[in-house]
């Protein structure tokens, strides 16, 4: 039995689904059991950006389910090198749609002209926001699920104001036609040179916003000299117009990591959990992380010759070297997706292990701009006949010069970001005190053919509850996103509902991704 000093107050989990994406519910683990980060599996290329208005550097994707279809918005632009300067032009915001998340089409919106025709999928261009003293930036569009939202503001986003720099809220009745909600920025304490986003948090009954800032230097409309590291700031609002003072995100590891983007959103199967896919920015040659307006950071042949051998062995060395002559970091920086998770929107558990690695070397990979994950993961049908739905994530490949970028789909099992994993020698996970509601316990788990999972319900002192011990638990094996636990053939756990309990998981060659106390359907 437990005898470890002052008793903890129970964590009220009710009947919500809990994932092992952090250690918030874990008291201790023993044996060969640990939390294991899982990596998205690369699937097909779902989009090739070859429309004449899309350019060669498409990025900043946002995707959500809207009725019986998925909508995905993205920023198009064309990048070229002229007189040792990086030239970016042709910024447009576009829309594609899909029924299954795999096959996408460009709807003919008819709202903007390109080369004399309105037969295109362009939603927004810079001229649309010029009257508001703004730049289009990288709008992160979302469908507002606030039950009190007005029909003319069903879709929302932010654009970037020029002076002062900040975030101007926009609204739309259909996701295509946009008007400003304010004539001035409503958030100004940041840098905003990235995808800055907001959403309705149904669990907390408020809007949340996340945006870029630099930890040092100056980033204003009058002076742009960022320094320090790229980081993320957040705030809350009841109306999307009046925002609280921002908070800098806090991490359990305490380390300084350059994070490009944030890609944070409530996970749809457990919306009390805010899951983010920020982009880790790493420079493997020690180049400054910000470009120098004077050109002092431009790499010549002598500097390039000193690059690490592994960097020079990566794909597209010729293009990488050309980019470095503009700013060394354009050729030496690498990016990949990370995983972060929060229960309050401010304090995050950050997995330092790469979540979406650059992957096997091939043209268009292992560069600055690779593996920017779309905002956010969505649930899609599995390609395996008879298998349950899965999570689809989308990330970019290619870019910088020549042909346009492509978008690749990746998949994870539902809830499959992290698991409690044990080897064949087995291990134990004991939760902190919990209080639940429901009459059955369901698990999302996977075992080998020889593996197993058992669960014990303990009282607040750590004593097995009669009838719910490990010895009573019927062995679970298989691979399923939802199966009910039984003890000597019985599944009813209402006798302990509303009381303080702990869960003891015994795993052998197995993974448990999530658990949930549920009400038996009528």
Tab-separated table of N, CA and C in Angstrom, residues 175-292:
chain	number	residue	atom	x	y	z
A	175	UNK	N	-15.967	31.818	-45.014
A	175	UNK	CA	-14.567	31.442	-45.166
A	175	UNK	C	-13.944	31.955	-46.449
A	176	UNK	N	-14.670	32.759	-47.207
A	176	UNK	CA	-14.183	33.262	-48.495
A	176	UNK	C	-14.183	34.784	-48.542
A	177	UNK	N	-15.230	35.402	-48.045
A	177	UNK	CA	-15.351	36.863	-48.060
A	177	UNK	C	-15.076	37.390	-46.650
A	178	UNK	N	-14.083	38.297	-46.533
A	178	UNK	CA	-13.564	38.683	-45.221
A	178	UNK	C	-13.694	40.182	-44.978
A	179	UNK	N	-13.958	40.526	-43.712
A	179	UNK	CA	-13.981	41.922	-43.275
A	179	UNK	C	-13.278	42.020	-41.924
A	180	UNK	N	-12.656	43.160	-41.621
A	180	UNK	CA	-11.974	43.318	-40.327
A	180	UNK	C	-12.972	43.489	-39.194
A	181	UNK	N	-12.610	42.990	-38.012
A	181	UNK	CA	-13.416	43.175	-36.811
A	181	UNK	C	-12.957	44.387	-36.020
A	182	UNK	N	-11.804	44.936	-36.384
A	182	UNK	CA	-11.232	46.084	-35.682
A	182	UNK	C	-10.421	46.894	-36.678
A	183	UNK	N	-10.323	48.207	-36.447
A	183	UNK	CA	-9.518	49.050	-37.333
A	183	UNK	C	-8.089	49.204	-36.837
A	184	UNK	N	-7.731	48.438	-35.812
A	184	UNK	CA	-6.377	48.477	-35.283
A	184	UNK	C	-6.037	47.102	-34.707
A	185	UNK	N	-4.752	46.821	-34.514
A	185	UNK	CA	-4.388	45.516	-33.961
A	185	UNK	C	-4.871	45.354	-32.525
A	186	UNK	N	-5.295	44.150	-32.190
A	186	UNK	CA	-5.782	43.873	-30.837
A	186	UNK	C	-4.717	43.184	-29.990
A	187	UNK	N	-3.658	42.701	-30.615
A	187	UNK	CA	-2.505	42.129	-29.912
A	187	UNK	C	-1.264	42.737	-30.538
A	188	UNK	N	-0.373	43.301	-29.715
A	188	UNK	CA	0.792	44.009	-30.256
A	188	UNK	C	2.116	43.605	-29.621
A	189	UNK	N	2.107	42.789	-28.589
A	189	UNK	CA	3.350	42.482	-27.872
A	189	UNK	C	4.018	41.232	-28.432
A	190	UNK	N	4.540	41.355	-29.650
A	190	UNK	CA	5.211	40.222	-30.263
A	190	UNK	C	5.901	40.613	-31.545
A	191	UNK	N	6.306	39.594	-32.309
A	191	UNK	CA	6.989	39.812	-33.582
A	191	UNK	C	6.091	39.468	-34.768
A	192	UNK	N	5.314	38.391	-34.654
A	192	UNK	CA	4.236	38.067	-35.593
A	192	UNK	C	4.701	37.672	-36.987
A	193	UNK	N	5.988	37.395	-37.189
A	193	UNK	CA	6.486	37.075	-38.530
A	193	UNK	C	6.385	35.577	-38.800
A	194	UNK	N	5.204	35.023	-38.600
A	194	UNK	CA	4.993	33.588	-38.738
A	194	UNK	C	3.491	33.361	-38.749
A	195	UNK	N	3.049	32.096	-38.685
A	195	UNK	CA	1.617	31.839	-38.572
A	195	UNK	C	1.181	32.095	-37.138
A	196	UNK	N	0.338	33.092	-36.961
A	196	UNK	CA	-0.209	33.438	-35.652
A	196	UNK	C	-1.677	33.044	-35.664
A	197	UNK	N	-2.134	32.402	-34.604
A	197	UNK	CA	-3.443	31.763	-34.699
A	197	UNK	C	-4.303	32.005	-33.470
A	198	UNK	N	-5.587	31.734	-33.639
A	198	UNK	CA	-6.543	31.793	-32.545
A	198	UNK	C	-7.594	30.719	-32.736
A	199	UNK	N	-8.319	30.396	-31.666
A	199	UNK	CA	-9.388	29.399	-31.760
A	199	UNK	C	-10.324	29.549	-30.568
A	200	UNK	N	-11.490	28.934	-30.653
A	200	UNK	CA	-12.439	28.882	-29.554
A	200	UNK	C	-12.152	27.643	-28.729
A	201	UNK	N	-11.888	27.831	-27.430
A	201	UNK	CA	-11.637	26.733	-26.502
A	201	UNK	C	-12.944	26.423	-25.784
A	202	UNK	N	-13.634	25.377	-26.227
A	202	UNK	CA	-14.949	25.052	-25.671
A	202	UNK	C	-14.864	24.603	-24.222
A	203	UNK	N	-13.759	23.980	-23.834
A	203	UNK	CA	-13.613	23.497	-22.458
A	203	UNK	C	-13.513	24.665	-21.490
A	204	UNK	N	-12.743	25.687	-21.845
A	204	UNK	CA	-12.526	26.836	-20.963
A	204	UNK	C	-13.483	27.993	-21.248
A	205	UNK	N	-14.263	27.882	-22.321
A	205	UNK	CA	-15.221	28.930	-22.640
A	205	UNK	C	-14.584	30.257	-22.986
A	206	UNK	N	-13.512	30.224	-23.799
A	206	UNK	CA	-12.800	31.444	-24.168
A	206	UNK	C	-12.053	31.223	-25.472
A	207	UNK	N	-11.657	32.322	-26.089
A	207	UNK	CA	-10.768	32.249	-27.242
A	207	UNK	C	-9.323	32.248	-26.741
A	208	UNK	N	-8.463	31.561	-27.481
A	208	UNK	CA	-7.032	31.614	-27.195
A	208	UNK	C	-6.306	32.013	-28.468
A	209	UNK	N	-5.215	32.730	-28.300
A	209	UNK	CA	-4.352	33.107	-29.416
A	209	UNK	C	-2.918	32.721	-29.077
A	210	UNK	N	-2.157	32.361	-30.103
A	210	UNK	CA	-0.735	32.045	-29.958
A	210	UNK	C	0.015	32.752	-31.082
A	211	UNK	N	1.170	33.346	-30.735
A	211	UNK	CA	1.906	34.094	-31.744
A	211	UNK	C	3.398	34.081	-31.442
A	212	UNK	N	4.168	34.520	-32.435
A	212	UNK	CA	5.631	34.517	-32.386
A	212	UNK	C	6.156	35.757	-31.679
A	213	UNK	N	7.216	35.549	-30.889
A	213	UNK	CA	8.018	36.675	-30.412
A	213	UNK	C	9.469	36.228	-30.354
A	214	UNK	N	10.378	37.181	-30.283
A	214	UNK	CA	11.795	36.899	-30.078
A	214	UNK	C	12.149	37.267	-28.642
A	215	UNK	N	13.012	36.459	-28.037
A	215	UNK	CA	13.334	36.657	-26.623
A	215	UNK	C	14.235	37.863	-26.376
A	216	UNK	N	14.787	38.452	-27.430
A	216	UNK	CA	15.645	39.634	-27.276
A	216	UNK	C	15.573	40.449	-28.565
A	217	UNK	N	16.270	41.573	-28.571
A	217	UNK	CA	16.276	42.432	-29.740
A	217	UNK	C	15.052	43.321	-29.804
A	218	UNK	N	14.847	43.935	-30.954
A	218	UNK	CA	13.715	44.839	-31.154
A	218	UNK	C	13.008	44.478	-32.453
A	219	UNK	N	11.698	44.313	-32.380
A	219	UNK	CA	10.907	43.991	-33.569
A	219	UNK	C	9.684	44.900	-33.594
A	220	UNK	N	9.874	46.083	-34.146
A	220	UNK	CA	8.790	47.054	-34.275
A	220	UNK	C	8.696	47.480	-35.735
A	221	UNK	N	7.683	48.297	-36.045
A	221	UNK	CA	7.565	48.796	-37.411
A	221	UNK	C	8.697	49.757	-37.750
A	222	UNK	N	9.343	50.327	-36.738
A	222	UNK	CA	10.430	51.276	-36.973
A	222	UNK	C	11.796	50.603	-37.005
A	223	UNK	N	11.924	49.490	-36.304
A	223	UNK	CA	13.224	48.831	-36.221
A	223	UNK	C	13.025	47.326	-36.137
A	224	UNK	N	13.652	46.607	-37.060
A	224	UNK	CA	13.512	45.146	-37.075
A	224	UNK	C	14.900	44.528	-36.877
A	225	UNK	N	15.245	44.280	-35.619
A	225	UNK	CA	16.515	43.649	-35.281
A	225	UNK	C	16.258	42.566	-34.240
A	226	UNK	N	15.646	41.445	-34.655
A	226	UNK	CA	15.361	40.364	-33.708
A	226	UNK	C	16.639	39.720	-33.203
A	227	UNK	N	16.589	39.247	-31.974
A	227	UNK	CA	17.726	38.552	-31.369
A	227	UNK	C	17.172	37.526	-30.382
A	228	UNK	N	18.080	36.794	-29.760
A	228	UNK	CA	17.633	35.745	-28.853
A	228	UNK	C	17.090	34.560	-29.627
A	229	UNK	N	16.039	33.936	-29.103
A	229	UNK	CA	15.471	32.768	-29.767
A	229	UNK	C	14.020	33.027	-30.171
A	230	UNK	N	13.564	32.272	-31.164
A	230	UNK	CA	12.157	32.300	-31.551
A	230	UNK	C	11.348	31.582	-30.478
A	231	UNK	N	10.266	32.199	-30.047
A	231	UNK	CA	9.474	31.617	-28.968
A	231	UNK	C	7.999	31.947	-29.188
A	232	UNK	N	7.153	31.481	-28.256
A	232	UNK	CA	5.702	31.547	-28.438
A	232	UNK	C	5.064	32.233	-27.240
A	233	UNK	N	4.070	33.045	-27.514
A	233	UNK	CA	3.330	33.773	-26.486
A	233	UNK	C	1.837	33.487	-26.680
A	234	UNK	N	1.058	33.601	-25.591
A	234	UNK	CA	-0.368	33.291	-25.674
A	234	UNK	C	-1.192	34.278	-24.860
A	235	UNK	N	-2.485	34.350	-25.177
A	235	UNK	CA	-3.422	35.180	-24.437
A	235	UNK	C	-4.818	34.597	-24.588
A	236	UNK	N	-5.753	35.107	-23.772
A	236	UNK	CA	-7.141	34.642	-23.797
A	236	UNK	C	-8.081	35.828	-23.961
A	237	UNK	N	-9.267	35.555	-24.505
A	237	UNK	CA	-10.267	36.597	-24.744
A	237	UNK	C	-11.652	35.976	-24.718
A	238	UNK	N	-12.631	36.755	-24.338
A	238	UNK	CA	-14.021	36.297	-24.362
A	238	UNK	C	-14.720	36.652	-25.671
A	239	UNK	N	-14.168	37.620	-26.428
A	239	UNK	CA	-14.874	38.103	-27.612
A	239	UNK	C	-14.009	38.204	-28.864
A	240	UNK	N	-12.747	37.768	-28.805
A	240	UNK	CA	-11.800	37.812	-29.915
A	240	UNK	C	-11.322	39.230	-30.211
A	241	UNK	N	-11.729	40.190	-29.392
A	241	UNK	CA	-11.327	41.581	-29.590
A	241	UNK	C	-10.511	42.124	-28.426
A	242	UNK	N	-10.915	41.799	-27.214
A	242	UNK	CA	-10.242	42.291	-26.017
A	242	UNK	C	-9.465	41.140	-25.387
A	243	UNK	N	-8.141	41.273	-25.411
A	243	UNK	CA	-7.269	40.175	-25.007
A	243	UNK	C	-6.536	40.503	-23.716
A	244	UNK	N	-6.362	39.484	-22.893
A	244	UNK	CA	-5.603	39.638	-21.655
A	244	UNK	C	-4.128	39.870	-21.963
A	245	UNK	N	-3.380	40.316	-20.964
A	245	UNK	CA	-1.932	40.425	-21.108
A	245	UNK	C	-1.358	39.059	-21.454
A	246	UNK	N	-0.457	39.028	-22.408
A	246	UNK	CA	0.064	37.752	-22.876
A	246	UNK	C	0.998	37.082	-21.884
A	247	UNK	N	1.077	35.750	-21.998
A	247	UNK	CA	2.004	34.948	-21.213
A	247	UNK	C	2.957	34.230	-22.161
A	248	UNK	N	4.235	34.169	-21.784
A	248	UNK	CA	5.186	33.362	-22.536
A	248	UNK	C	4.975	31.899	-22.176
A	249	UNK	N	4.966	31.036	-23.177
A	249	UNK	CA	4.796	29.615	-22.898
A	249	UNK	C	5.926	29.111	-22.014
A	250	UNK	N	5.578	28.234	-21.083
A	250	UNK	CA	6.533	27.650	-20.152
A	250	UNK	C	6.650	26.152	-20.432
A	251	UNK	N	7.866	25.620	-20.264
A	251	UNK	CA	8.119	24.215	-20.582
A	251	UNK	C	8.781	23.519	-19.410
A	252	UNK	N	8.457	22.235	-19.260
A	252	UNK	CA	8.976	21.483	-18.131
A	252	UNK	C	10.479	21.246	-18.240
A	253	UNK	N	11.041	21.290	-19.470
A	253	UNK	CA	12.463	20.984	-19.628
A	253	UNK	C	13.352	22.181	-19.319
A	254	UNK	N	12.817	23.401	-19.392
A	254	UNK	CA	13.601	24.581	-19.060
A	254	UNK	C	14.667	24.944	-20.068
A	255	UNK	N	14.723	24.256	-21.213
A	255	UNK	CA	15.766	24.508	-22.196
A	255	UNK	C	15.336	25.589	-23.183
A	256	UNK	N	16.317	26.216	-23.806
A	256	UNK	CA	16.037	27.171	-24.868
A	256	UNK	C	16.098	26.443	-26.203
A	257	UNK	N	14.970	26.363	-26.870
A	257	UNK	CA	14.879	25.706	-28.169
A	257	UNK	C	14.218	26.681	-29.137
A	258	UNK	N	14.838	26.890	-30.298
A	258	UNK	CA	14.241	27.758	-31.316
A	258	UNK	C	13.010	27.060	-31.888
A	259	UNK	N	11.849	27.689	-31.732
A	259	UNK	CA	10.619	27.081	-32.224
A	259	UNK	C	9.923	28.020	-33.206
A	260	UNK	N	9.841	27.557	-34.420
A	260	UNK	CA	9.186	28.263	-35.513
A	260	UNK	C	7.759	27.735	-35.576
A	261	UNK	N	6.777	28.605	-35.635
A	261	UNK	CA	5.384	28.173	-35.626
A	261	UNK	C	4.971	27.711	-34.224
A	262	UNK	N	3.703	27.356	-34.065
A	262	UNK	CA	3.252	26.744	-32.806
A	262	UNK	C	2.216	25.650	-33.068
A	263	UNK	N	1.291	25.850	-33.991
A	263	UNK	CA	0.346	24.809	-34.455
A	263	UNK	C	-0.373	24.159	-33.276
A	264	UNK	N	-0.921	24.979	-32.388
A	264	UNK	CA	-1.590	24.499	-31.171
A	264	UNK	C	-3.101	24.517	-31.368
A	265	UNK	N	-3.752	23.440	-30.907
A	265	UNK	CA	-5.209	23.344	-31.019
A	265	UNK	C	-5.699	22.264	-30.065
A	266	UNK	N	-6.922	22.396	-29.517
A	266	UNK	CA	-7.455	21.323	-28.670
A	266	UNK	C	-7.608	20.033	-29.476
A	267	UNK	N	-7.130	18.934	-28.919
A	267	UNK	CA	-7.261	17.642	-29.590
A	267	UNK	C	-8.728	17.228	-29.573
A	268	UNK	N	-9.289	16.901	-30.716
A	268	UNK	CA	-10.741	16.764	-30.829
A	268	UNK	C	-11.313	15.611	-30.012
A	269	UNK	N	-10.517	14.580	-29.705
A	269	UNK	CA	-11.015	13.451	-28.917
A	269	UNK	C	-10.778	13.648	-27.420
A	270	UNK	N	-10.030	14.672	-27.075
A	270	UNK	CA	-9.774	15.011	-25.670
A	270	UNK	C	-9.510	16.512	-25.609
A	271	UNK	N	-10.549	17.332	-25.792
A	271	UNK	CA	-10.345	18.774	-26.006
A	271	UNK	C	-9.786	19.536	-24.820
A	272	UNK	N	-9.663	18.902	-23.648
A	272	UNK	CA	-8.978	19.580	-22.544
A	272	UNK	C	-7.471	19.582	-22.758
A	273	UNK	N	-6.989	18.797	-23.717
A	273	UNK	CA	-5.568	18.733	-24.039
A	273	UNK	C	-5.281	19.598	-25.261
A	274	UNK	N	-4.354	20.540	-25.103
A	274	UNK	CA	-3.937	21.379	-26.221
A	274	UNK	C	-2.665	20.761	-26.810
A	275	UNK	N	-2.777	20.257	-28.030
A	275	UNK	CA	-1.658	19.605	-28.699
A	275	UNK	C	-1.062	20.575	-29.711
A	276	UNK	N	0.264	20.692	-29.728
A	276	UNK	CA	0.930	21.569	-30.676
A	276	UNK	C	2.023	20.854	-31.437
A	277	UNK	N	2.252	21.302	-32.674
A	277	UNK	CA	3.315	20.762	-33.521
A	277	UNK	C	4.257	21.889	-33.944
A	278	UNK	N	4.943	22.527	-33.007
A	278	UNK	CA	5.866	23.595	-33.406
A	278	UNK	C	7.002	23.042	-34.255
A	279	UNK	N	7.631	23.924	-34.998
A	279	UNK	CA	8.755	23.540	-35.840
A	279	UNK	C	10.051	23.878	-35.112
A	280	UNK	N	10.885	22.870	-34.919
A	280	UNK	CA	12.200	23.130	-34.321
A	280	UNK	C	13.144	23.644	-35.409
A	281	UNK	N	13.814	24.745	-35.095
A	281	UNK	CA	14.775	25.371	-36.006
A	281	UNK	C	16.171	25.081	-35.463
A	282	UNK	N	16.988	24.399	-36.267
A	282	UNK	CA	18.334	24.001	-35.843
A	282	UNK	C	19.326	24.405	-36.922
A	283	UNK	N	20.422	25.027	-36.533
A	283	UNK	CA	21.465	25.346	-37.501
A	283	UNK	C	22.668	24.451	-37.245
A	284	UNK	N	23.060	23.660	-38.236
A	284	UNK	CA	24.130	22.679	-38.060
A	284	UNK	C	25.501	23.210	-38.454
A	285	UNK	N	25.610	24.523	-38.721
A	285	UNK	CA	26.918	25.103	-39.029
A	285	UNK	C	27.226	26.296	-38.140
A	286	UNK	N	26.365	26.561	-37.160
A	286	UNK	CA	26.613	27.660	-36.236
A	286	UNK	C	26.337	29.030	-36.793
A	287	UNK	N	25.560	29.122	-37.871
A	287	UNK	CA	25.238	30.430	-38.443
A	287	UNK	C	24.276	31.177	-37.527
A	288	UNK	N	24.307	32.514	-37.545
A	288	UNK	CA	23.337	33.282	-36.751
A	288	UNK	C	21.914	32.897	-37.142
A	289	UNK	N	21.004	32.906	-36.165
A	289	UNK	CA	19.640	32.448	-36.431
A	289	UNK	C	18.758	33.522	-37.049
A	290	UNK	N	19.272	34.737	-37.180
A	290	UNK	CA	18.550	35.802	-37.879
A	290	UNK	C	19.477	36.409	-38.929
A	291	UNK	N	18.895	36.870	-40.011
A	291	UNK	CA	19.692	37.430	-41.100
A	291	UNK	C	20.178	38.831	-40.752
A	292	UNK	N	21.359	39.181	-41.259
A	292	UNK	CA	21.978	40.482	-41.001
A	292	UNK	C	21.698	41.416	-42.177
